[in-house]
PDB file of C-alpha atoms in Angstrom:
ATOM      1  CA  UNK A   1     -40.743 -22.288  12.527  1.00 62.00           C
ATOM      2  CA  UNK A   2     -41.614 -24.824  14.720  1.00 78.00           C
ATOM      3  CA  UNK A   3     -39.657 -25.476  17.980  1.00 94.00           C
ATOM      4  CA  UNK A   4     -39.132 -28.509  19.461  1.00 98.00           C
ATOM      5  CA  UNK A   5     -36.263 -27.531  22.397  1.00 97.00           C
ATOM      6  CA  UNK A   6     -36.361 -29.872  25.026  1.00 95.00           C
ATOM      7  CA  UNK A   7     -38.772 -32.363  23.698  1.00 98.00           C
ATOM      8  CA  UNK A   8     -37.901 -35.895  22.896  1.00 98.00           C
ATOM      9  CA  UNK A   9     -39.076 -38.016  19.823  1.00 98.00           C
ATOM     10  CA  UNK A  10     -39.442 -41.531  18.825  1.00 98.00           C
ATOM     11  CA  UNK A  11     -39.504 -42.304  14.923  1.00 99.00           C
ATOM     12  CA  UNK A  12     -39.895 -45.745  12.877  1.00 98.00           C
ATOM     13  CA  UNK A  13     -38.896 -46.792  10.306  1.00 98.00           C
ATOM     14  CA  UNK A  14     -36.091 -43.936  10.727  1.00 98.00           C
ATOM     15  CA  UNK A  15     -33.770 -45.229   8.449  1.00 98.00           C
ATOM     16  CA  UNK A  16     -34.785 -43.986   4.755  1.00 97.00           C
ATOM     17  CA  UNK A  17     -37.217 -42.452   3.301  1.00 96.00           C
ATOM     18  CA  UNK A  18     -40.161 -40.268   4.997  1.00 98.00           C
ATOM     19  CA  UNK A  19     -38.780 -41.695   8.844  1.00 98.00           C
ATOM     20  CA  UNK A  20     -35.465 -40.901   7.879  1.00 98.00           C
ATOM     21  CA  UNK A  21     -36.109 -36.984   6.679  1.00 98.00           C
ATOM     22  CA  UNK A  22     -38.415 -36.835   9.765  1.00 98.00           C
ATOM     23  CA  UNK A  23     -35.793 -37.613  12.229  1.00 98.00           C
ATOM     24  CA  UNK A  24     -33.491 -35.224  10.904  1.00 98.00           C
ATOM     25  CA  UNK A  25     -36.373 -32.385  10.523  1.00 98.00           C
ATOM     26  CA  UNK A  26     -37.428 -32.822  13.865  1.00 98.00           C
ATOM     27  CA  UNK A  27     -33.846 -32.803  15.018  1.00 98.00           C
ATOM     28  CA  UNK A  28     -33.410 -29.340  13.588  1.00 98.00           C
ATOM     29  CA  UNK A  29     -36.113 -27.956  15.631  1.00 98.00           C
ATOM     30  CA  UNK A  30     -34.754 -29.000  18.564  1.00 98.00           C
ATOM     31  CA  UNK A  31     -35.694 -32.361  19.610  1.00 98.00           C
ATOM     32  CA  UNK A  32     -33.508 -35.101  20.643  1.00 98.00           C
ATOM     33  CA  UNK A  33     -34.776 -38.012  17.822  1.00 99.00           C
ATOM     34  CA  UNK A  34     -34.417 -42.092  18.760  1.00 99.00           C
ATOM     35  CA  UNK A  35     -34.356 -43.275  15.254  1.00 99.00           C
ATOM     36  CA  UNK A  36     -35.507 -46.574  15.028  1.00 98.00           C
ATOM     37  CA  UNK A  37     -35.838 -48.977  12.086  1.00 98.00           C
ATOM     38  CA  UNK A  38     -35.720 -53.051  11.405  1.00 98.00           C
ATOM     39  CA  UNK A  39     -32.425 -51.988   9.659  1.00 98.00           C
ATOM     40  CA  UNK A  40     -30.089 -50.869  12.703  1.00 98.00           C
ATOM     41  CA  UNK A  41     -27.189 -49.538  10.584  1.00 98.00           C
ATOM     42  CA  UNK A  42     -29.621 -47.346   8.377  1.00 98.00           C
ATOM     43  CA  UNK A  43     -31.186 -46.402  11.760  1.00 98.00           C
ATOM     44  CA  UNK A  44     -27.636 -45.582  13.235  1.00 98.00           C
ATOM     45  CA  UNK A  45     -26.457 -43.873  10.214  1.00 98.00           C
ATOM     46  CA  UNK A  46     -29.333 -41.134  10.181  1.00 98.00           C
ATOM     47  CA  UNK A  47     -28.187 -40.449  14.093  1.00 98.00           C
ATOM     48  CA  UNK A  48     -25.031 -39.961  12.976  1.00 98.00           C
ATOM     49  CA  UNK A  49     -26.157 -37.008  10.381  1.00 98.00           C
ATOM     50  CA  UNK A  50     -28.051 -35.735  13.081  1.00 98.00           C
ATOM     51  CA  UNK A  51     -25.448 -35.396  15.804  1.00 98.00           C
ATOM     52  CA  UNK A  52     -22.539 -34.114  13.126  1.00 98.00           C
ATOM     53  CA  UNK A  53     -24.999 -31.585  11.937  1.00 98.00           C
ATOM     54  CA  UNK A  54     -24.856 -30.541  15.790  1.00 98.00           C
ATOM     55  CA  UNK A  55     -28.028 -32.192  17.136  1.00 98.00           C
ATOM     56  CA  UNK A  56     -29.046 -34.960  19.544  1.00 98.00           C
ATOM     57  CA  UNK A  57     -30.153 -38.987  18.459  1.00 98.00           C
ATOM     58  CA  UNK A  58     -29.290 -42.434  18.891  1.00 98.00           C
ATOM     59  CA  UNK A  59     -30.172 -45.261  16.395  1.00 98.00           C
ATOM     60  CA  UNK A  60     -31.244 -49.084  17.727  1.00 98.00           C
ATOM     61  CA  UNK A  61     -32.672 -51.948  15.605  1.00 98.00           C
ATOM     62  CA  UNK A  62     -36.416 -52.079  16.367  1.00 98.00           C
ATOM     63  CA  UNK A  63     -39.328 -54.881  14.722  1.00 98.00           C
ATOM     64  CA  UNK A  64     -42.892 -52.822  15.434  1.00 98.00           C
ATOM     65  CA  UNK A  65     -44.578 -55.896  14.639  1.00 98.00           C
ATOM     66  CA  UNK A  66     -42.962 -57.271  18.262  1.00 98.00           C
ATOM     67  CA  UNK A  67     -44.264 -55.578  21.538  1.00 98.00           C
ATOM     68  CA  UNK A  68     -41.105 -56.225  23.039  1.00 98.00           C
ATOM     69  CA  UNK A  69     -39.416 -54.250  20.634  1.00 98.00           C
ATOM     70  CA  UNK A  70     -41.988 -51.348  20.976  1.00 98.00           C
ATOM     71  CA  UNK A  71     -41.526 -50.941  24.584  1.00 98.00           C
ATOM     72  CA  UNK A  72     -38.304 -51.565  24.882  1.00 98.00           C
ATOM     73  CA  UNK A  73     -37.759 -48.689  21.984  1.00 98.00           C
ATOM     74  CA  UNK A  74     -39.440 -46.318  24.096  1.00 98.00           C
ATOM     75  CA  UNK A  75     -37.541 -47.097  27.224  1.00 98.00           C
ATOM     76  CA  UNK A  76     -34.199 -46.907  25.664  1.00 98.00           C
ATOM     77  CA  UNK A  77     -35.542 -43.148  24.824  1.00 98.00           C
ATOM     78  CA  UNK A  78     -36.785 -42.265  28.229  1.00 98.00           C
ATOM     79  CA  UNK A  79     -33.620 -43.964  29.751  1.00 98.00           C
ATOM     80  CA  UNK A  80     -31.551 -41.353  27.316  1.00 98.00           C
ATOM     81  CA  UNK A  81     -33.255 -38.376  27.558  1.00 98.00           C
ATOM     82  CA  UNK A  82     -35.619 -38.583  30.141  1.00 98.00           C
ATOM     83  CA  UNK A  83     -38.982 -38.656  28.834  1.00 98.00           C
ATOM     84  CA  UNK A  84     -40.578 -38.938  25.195  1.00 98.00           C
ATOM     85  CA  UNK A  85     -43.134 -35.990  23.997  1.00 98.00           C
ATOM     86  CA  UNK A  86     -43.105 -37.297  20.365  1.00 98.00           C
ATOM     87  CA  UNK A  87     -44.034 -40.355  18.299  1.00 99.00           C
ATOM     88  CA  UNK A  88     -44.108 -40.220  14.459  1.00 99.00           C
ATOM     89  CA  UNK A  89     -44.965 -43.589  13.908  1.00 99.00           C
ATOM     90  CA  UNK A  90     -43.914 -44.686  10.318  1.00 98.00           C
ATOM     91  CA  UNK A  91     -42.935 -48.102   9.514  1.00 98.00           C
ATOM     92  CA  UNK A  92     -44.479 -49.599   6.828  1.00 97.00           C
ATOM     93  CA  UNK A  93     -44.097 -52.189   4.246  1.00 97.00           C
ATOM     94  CA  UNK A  94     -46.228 -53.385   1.569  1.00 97.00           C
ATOM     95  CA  UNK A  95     -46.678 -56.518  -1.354  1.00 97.00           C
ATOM     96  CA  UNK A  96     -48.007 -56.106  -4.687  1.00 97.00           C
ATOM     97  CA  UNK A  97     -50.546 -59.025  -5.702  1.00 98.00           C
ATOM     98  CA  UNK A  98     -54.173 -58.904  -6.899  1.00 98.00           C
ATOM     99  CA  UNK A  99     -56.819 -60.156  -4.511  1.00 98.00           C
ATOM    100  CA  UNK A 100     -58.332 -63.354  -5.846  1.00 98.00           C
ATOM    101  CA  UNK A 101     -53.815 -64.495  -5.769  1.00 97.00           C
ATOM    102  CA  UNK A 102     -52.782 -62.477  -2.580  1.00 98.00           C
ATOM    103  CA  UNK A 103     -50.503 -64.986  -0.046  1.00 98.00           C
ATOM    104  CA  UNK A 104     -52.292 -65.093   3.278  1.00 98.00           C
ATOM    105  CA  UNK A 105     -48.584 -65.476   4.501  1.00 98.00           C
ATOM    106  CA  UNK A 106     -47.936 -61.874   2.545  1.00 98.00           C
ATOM    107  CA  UNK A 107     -51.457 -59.904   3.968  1.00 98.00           C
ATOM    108  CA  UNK A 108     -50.742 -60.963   7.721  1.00 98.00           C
ATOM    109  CA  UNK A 109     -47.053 -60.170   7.396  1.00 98.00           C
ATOM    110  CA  UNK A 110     -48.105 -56.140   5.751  1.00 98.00           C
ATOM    111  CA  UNK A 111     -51.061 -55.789   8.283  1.00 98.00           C
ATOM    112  CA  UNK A 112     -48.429 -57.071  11.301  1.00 98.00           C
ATOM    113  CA  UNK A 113     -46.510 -54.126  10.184  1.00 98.00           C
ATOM    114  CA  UNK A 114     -48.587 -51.516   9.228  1.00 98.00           C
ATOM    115  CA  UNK A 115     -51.124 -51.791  11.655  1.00 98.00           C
ATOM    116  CA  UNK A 116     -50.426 -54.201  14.205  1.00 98.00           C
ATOM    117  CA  UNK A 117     -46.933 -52.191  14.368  1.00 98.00           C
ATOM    118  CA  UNK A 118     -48.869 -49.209  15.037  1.00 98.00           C
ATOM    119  CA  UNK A 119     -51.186 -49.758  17.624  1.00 98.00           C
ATOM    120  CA  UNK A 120     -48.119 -51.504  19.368  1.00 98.00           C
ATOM    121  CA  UNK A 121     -46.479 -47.949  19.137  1.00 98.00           C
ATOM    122  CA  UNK A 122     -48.885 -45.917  19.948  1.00 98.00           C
ATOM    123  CA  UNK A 123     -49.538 -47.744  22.689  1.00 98.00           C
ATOM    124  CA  UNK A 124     -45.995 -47.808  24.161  1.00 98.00           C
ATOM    125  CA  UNK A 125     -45.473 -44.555  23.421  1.00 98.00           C
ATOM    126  CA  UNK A 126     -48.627 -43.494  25.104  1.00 98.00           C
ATOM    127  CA  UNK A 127     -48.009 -45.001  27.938  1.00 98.00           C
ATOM    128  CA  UNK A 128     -45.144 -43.065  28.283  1.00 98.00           C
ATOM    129  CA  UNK A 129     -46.140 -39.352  27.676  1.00 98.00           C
ATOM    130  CA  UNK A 130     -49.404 -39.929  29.591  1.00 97.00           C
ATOM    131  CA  UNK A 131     -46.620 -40.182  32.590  1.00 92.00           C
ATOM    132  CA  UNK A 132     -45.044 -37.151  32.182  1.00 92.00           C
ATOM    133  CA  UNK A 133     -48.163 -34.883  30.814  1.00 95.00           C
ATOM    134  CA  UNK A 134     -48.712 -35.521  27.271  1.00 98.00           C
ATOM    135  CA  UNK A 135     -47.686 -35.298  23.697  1.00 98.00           C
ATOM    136  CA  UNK A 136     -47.821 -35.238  20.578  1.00 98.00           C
ATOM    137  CA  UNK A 137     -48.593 -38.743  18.188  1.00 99.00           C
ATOM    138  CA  UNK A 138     -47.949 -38.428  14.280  1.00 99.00           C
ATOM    139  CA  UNK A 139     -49.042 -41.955  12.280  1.00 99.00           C
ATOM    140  CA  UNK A 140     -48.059 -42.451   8.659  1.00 98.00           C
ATOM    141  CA  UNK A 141     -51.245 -43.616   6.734  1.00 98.00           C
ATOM    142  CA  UNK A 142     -51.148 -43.157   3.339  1.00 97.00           C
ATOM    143  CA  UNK A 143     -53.211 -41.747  -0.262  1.00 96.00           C
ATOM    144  CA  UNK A 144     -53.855 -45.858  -0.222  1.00 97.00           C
ATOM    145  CA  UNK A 145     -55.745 -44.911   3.321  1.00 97.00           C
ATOM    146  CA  UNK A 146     -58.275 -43.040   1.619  1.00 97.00           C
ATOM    147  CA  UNK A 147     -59.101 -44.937  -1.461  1.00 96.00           C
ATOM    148  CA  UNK A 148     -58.101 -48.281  -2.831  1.00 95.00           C
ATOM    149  CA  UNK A 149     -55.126 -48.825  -4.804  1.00 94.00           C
ATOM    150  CA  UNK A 150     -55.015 -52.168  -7.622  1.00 97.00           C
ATOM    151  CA  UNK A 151     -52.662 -54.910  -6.639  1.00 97.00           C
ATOM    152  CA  UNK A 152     -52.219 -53.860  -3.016  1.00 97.00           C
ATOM    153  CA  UNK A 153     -55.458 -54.652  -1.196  1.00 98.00           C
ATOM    154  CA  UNK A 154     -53.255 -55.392   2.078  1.00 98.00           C
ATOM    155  CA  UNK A 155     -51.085 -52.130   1.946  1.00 98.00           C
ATOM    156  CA  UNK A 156     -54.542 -50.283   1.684  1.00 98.00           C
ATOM    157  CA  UNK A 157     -56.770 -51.901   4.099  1.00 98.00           C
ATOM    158  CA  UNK A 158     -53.829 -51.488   6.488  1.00 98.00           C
ATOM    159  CA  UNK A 159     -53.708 -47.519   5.586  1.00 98.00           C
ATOM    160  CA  UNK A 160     -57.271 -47.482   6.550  1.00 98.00           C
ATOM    161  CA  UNK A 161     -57.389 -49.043   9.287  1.00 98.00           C
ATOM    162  CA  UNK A 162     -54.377 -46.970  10.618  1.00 98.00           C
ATOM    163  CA  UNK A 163     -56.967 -43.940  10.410  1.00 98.00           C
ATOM    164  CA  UNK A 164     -59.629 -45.722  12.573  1.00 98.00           C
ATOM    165  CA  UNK A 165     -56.674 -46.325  14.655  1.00 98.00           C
ATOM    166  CA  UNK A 166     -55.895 -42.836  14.767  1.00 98.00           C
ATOM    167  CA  UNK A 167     -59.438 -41.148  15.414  1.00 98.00           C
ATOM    168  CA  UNK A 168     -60.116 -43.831  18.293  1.00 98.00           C
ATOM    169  CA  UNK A 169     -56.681 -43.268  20.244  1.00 98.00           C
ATOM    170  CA  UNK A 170     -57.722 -39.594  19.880  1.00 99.00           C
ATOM    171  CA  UNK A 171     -60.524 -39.768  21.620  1.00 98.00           C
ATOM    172  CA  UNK A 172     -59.168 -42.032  24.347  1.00 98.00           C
ATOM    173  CA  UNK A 173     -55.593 -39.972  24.805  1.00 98.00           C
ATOM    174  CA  UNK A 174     -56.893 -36.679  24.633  1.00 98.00           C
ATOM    175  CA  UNK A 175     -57.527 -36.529  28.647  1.00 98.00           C
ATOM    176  CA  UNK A 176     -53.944 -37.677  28.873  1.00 98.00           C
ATOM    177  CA  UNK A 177     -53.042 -34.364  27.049  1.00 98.00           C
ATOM    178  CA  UNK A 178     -51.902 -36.802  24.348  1.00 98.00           C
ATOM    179  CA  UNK A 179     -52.604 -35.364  20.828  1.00 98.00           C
ATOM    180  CA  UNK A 180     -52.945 -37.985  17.682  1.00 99.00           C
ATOM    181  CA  UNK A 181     -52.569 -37.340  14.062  1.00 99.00           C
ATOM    182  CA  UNK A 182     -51.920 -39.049  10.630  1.00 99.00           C
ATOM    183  CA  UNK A 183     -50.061 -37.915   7.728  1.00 98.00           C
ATOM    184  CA  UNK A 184     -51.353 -39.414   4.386  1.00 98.00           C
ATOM    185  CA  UNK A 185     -48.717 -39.016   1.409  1.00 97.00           C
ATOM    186  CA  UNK A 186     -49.160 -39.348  -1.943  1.00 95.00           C
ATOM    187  CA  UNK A 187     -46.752 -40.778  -4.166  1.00 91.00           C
ATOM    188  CA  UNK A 188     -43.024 -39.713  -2.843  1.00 94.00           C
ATOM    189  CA  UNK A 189     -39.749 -40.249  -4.216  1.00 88.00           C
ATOM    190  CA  UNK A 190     -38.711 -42.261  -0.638  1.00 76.00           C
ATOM    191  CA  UNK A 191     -36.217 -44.619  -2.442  1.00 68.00           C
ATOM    192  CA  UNK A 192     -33.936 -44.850  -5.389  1.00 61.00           C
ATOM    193  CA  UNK A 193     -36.434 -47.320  -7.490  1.00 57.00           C
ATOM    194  CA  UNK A 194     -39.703 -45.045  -7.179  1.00 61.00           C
ATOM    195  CA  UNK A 195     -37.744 -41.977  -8.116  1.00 59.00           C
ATOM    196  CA  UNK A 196     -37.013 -43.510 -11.319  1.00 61.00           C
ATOM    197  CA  UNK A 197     -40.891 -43.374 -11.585  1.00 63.00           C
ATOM    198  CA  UNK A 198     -41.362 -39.087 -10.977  1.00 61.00           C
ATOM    199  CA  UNK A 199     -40.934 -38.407 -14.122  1.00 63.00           C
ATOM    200  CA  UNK A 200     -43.927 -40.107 -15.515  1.00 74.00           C
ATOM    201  CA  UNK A 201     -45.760 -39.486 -12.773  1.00 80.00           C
ATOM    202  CA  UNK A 202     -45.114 -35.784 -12.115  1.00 84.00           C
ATOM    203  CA  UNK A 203     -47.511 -34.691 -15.097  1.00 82.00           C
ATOM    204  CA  UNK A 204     -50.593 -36.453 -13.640  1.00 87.00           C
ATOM    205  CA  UNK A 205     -50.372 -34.368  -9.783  1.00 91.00           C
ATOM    206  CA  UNK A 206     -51.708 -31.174  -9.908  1.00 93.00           C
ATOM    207  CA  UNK A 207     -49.067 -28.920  -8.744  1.00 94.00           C
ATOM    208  CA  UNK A 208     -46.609 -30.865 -11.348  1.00 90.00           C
ATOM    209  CA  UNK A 209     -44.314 -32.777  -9.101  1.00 91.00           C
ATOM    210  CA  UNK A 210     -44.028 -35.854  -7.413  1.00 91.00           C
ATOM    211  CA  UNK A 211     -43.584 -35.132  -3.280  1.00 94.00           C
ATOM    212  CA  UNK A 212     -39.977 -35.127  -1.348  1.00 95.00           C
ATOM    213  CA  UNK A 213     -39.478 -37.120   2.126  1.00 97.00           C
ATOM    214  CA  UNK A 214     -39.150 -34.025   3.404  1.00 97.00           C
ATOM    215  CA  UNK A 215     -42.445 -32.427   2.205  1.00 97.00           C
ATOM    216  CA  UNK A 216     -44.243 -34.886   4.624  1.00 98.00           C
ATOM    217  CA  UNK A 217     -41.265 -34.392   7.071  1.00 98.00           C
ATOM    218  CA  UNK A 218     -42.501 -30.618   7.606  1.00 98.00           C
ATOM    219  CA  UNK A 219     -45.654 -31.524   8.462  1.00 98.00           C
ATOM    220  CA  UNK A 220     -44.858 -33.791  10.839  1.00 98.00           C
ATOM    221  CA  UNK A 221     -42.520 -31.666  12.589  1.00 98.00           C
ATOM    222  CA  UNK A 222     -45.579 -29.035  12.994  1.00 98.00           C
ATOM    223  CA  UNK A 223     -48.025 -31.926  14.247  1.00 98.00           C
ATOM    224  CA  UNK A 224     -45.505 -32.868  16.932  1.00 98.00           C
ATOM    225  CA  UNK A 225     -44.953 -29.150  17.585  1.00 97.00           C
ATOM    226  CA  UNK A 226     -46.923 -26.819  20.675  1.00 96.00           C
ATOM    227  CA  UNK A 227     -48.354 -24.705  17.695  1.00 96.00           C
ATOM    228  CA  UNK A 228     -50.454 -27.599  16.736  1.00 98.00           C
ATOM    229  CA  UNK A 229     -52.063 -27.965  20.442  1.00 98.00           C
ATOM    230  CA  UNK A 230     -55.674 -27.987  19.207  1.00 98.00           C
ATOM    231  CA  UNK A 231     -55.393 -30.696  16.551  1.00 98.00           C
ATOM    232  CA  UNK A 232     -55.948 -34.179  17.619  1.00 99.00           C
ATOM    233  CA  UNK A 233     -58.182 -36.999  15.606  1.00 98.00           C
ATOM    234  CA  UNK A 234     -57.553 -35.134  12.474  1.00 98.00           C
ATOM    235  CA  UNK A 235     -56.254 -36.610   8.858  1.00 98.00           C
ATOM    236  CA  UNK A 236     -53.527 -34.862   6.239  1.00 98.00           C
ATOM    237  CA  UNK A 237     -53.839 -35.840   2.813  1.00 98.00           C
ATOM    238  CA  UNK A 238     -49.784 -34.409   1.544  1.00 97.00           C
ATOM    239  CA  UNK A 239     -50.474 -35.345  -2.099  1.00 95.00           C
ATOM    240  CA  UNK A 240     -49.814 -32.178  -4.529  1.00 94.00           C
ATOM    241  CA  UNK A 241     -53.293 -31.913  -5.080  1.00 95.00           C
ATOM    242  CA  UNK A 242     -54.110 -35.321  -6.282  1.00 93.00           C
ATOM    243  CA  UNK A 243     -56.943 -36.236  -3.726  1.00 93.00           C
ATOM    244  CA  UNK A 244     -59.148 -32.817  -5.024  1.00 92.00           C
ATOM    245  CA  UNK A 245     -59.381 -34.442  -8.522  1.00 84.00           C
ATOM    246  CA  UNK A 246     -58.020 -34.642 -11.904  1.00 70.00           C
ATOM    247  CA  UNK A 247     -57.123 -32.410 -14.360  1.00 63.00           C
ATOM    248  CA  UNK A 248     -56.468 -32.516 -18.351  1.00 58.00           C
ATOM    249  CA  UNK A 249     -53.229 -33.562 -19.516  1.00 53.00           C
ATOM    250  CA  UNK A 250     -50.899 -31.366 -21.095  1.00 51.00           C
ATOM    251  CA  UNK A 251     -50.296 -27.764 -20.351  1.00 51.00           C
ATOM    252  CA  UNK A 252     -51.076 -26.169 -17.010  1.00 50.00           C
ATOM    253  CA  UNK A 253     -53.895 -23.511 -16.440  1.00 46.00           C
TER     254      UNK A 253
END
C-alpha cells in the first residue's frame, strides 16, 4: 500500500465525486489533505470525514479559474502543515451543446475551468514543492481527453489540452524533482444523476461495470506516492477497458 506519512496534499474540486474520494484516499495513507472546492461546505464536510476517521485536513472555498485563489490555496496549506508534496488537480466542469449552437459565454467559462484552472494550479503548486525538493502532480483529464465526445466539444478540447499541459510541465518540473501525471476516467458514477445512468451503461464496458470515485482515487494515491518516483509525463486511461475497443453485446467471453 502506498504511504504517504508526512507528506502534504492539495486537491480540487474536493468536495464530491473523484476530488472528494481522493482526499479521503490519500488521507488514509498518511497525508495531511487541503480539500478545496468552489463549494466550501462540501469542501469542509469531506475534512470533517477525514479528521473523525482519525486523519489530518482542512476545507476552504477555492475558484481555480482565479490565480488568487490558486495561490492563496496553496499557502493556506504550507501555512498549516508546512510544505505541500502533492497536487491532484481535479476541478472540472462541463456544458452539453453541439458545435455549430455552443455559447461562446459557455466554452470560455468550461476551458477557464478545466484548463485555465489547471495550469493556474500546477503552477502554484509548483512553485511550492520546487522550494522544498519536489513532488508529486496528479491532473484529472478525462476518456473525453483522448477522443471526442458529441455535444461537448468544450469539455473535450479542454481534456486534451490538459494532457499537453501535462507532458510540457513534465518536462520543465522534472529538474525540480517535481513529477506530473494525468488520470483519464471513463464514465464514473461521481454524482447521484449519472449513477442513475450505470445500469445502461455497465453492459457496453468491458469488464461489466461502470467505475467508482474511488477506482480513480487509488490511482491517484499511487501517482502521488514515492513508489511511483520514475513516472512523470505519462497518461492513465481508468476506463474498465473501454479505450482497447468494443466488444459484442450480450453475454461475456
Amino acid at each position: 500500500m502506498t504511504s504517504l506519512n508526512d507528506k502534504v496534499a492539495v486537491v480540487t474540486g474536493a468536495a464530491s465525486g473523484i476530488g472528494a474520494a481522493s482526499a479521503i484516499a490519500l488521507a488514509a495513507a498518511g497525508a495531511r489533505v487541503c480539500c478545496a472546492d468552489l463549494d466550501e461546505a462540501g469542501a469542509r464536510a469531506v475534512a470533517d470525514k477525514i479528521t473523525s476517521d482519525g486523519g489530518h485536513a482542512f476545507g476552504l472555498r477555492a475558484d481555480v479559474a482565479v490565480p488568487e485563489d490558486n495561490t492563496a490555496m496553496v499557502a493556506a496549506t504550507a501555512d498549516r502543515y508546512g510544505a505541500v508534496h502533492i497536487a491532484h488537480l481535479n476541478a472540472g466542469t462541463g456544458y452539453a451543446a453541439g458545435v455549430l449552437d455552443f455559447p461562446i459565454k459557455e466554452w470560455d467559462r468550461v476551458l477557464a475551468v478545466n484548463l485555465r484552472g489547471v495550469f493556474l494550479g500546477l503552477q502554484a503548486a509548483a512553485r511550492a514543492m520546487a522550494d522544498t525538493g519536489g513532488g508529486s502532480i496528479v491532473i484529472t483529464s478525462s476518456a473525453a481527453g483522448l477522443g471526442g465526445v458529441a455535444a461537448s466539444s468544450a469539455y473535450s478540447a479542454s481534456k486534451h489540452g490538459v494532457l499537453g499541459l501535462t507532458k510540457s510541465a513534465a518536462l520543465d518540473l522534472a529538474p525540480h524533482g517535481i513529477r506530473v501525471n494525468a488520470v483519464c476516467p471513463g464514465f464514473v458514477a461521481s454524482n447521484d444523476a449519472i449513477a442513475q445512468l450505470a445500469g445502461g451503461m455497465a453492459a457496453r464496458i468491458p469488464v461489466g461495470r461502470v467505475g467508482q470515485p474511488e477506482d480513480i482515487a487509488h490511482l491517484v494515491a499511487f501517482l502521488a506516492g514515492d513508489n511511483a518516483s520514475y513516472i512523470t509525463g505519462s497518461v492513465y486511461s481508468i476506463d474498465g477497458g473501454s479505450g482497447a475497443g468494443t466488444r459484442a453485446l450480450g453475454k461475456r467471453a
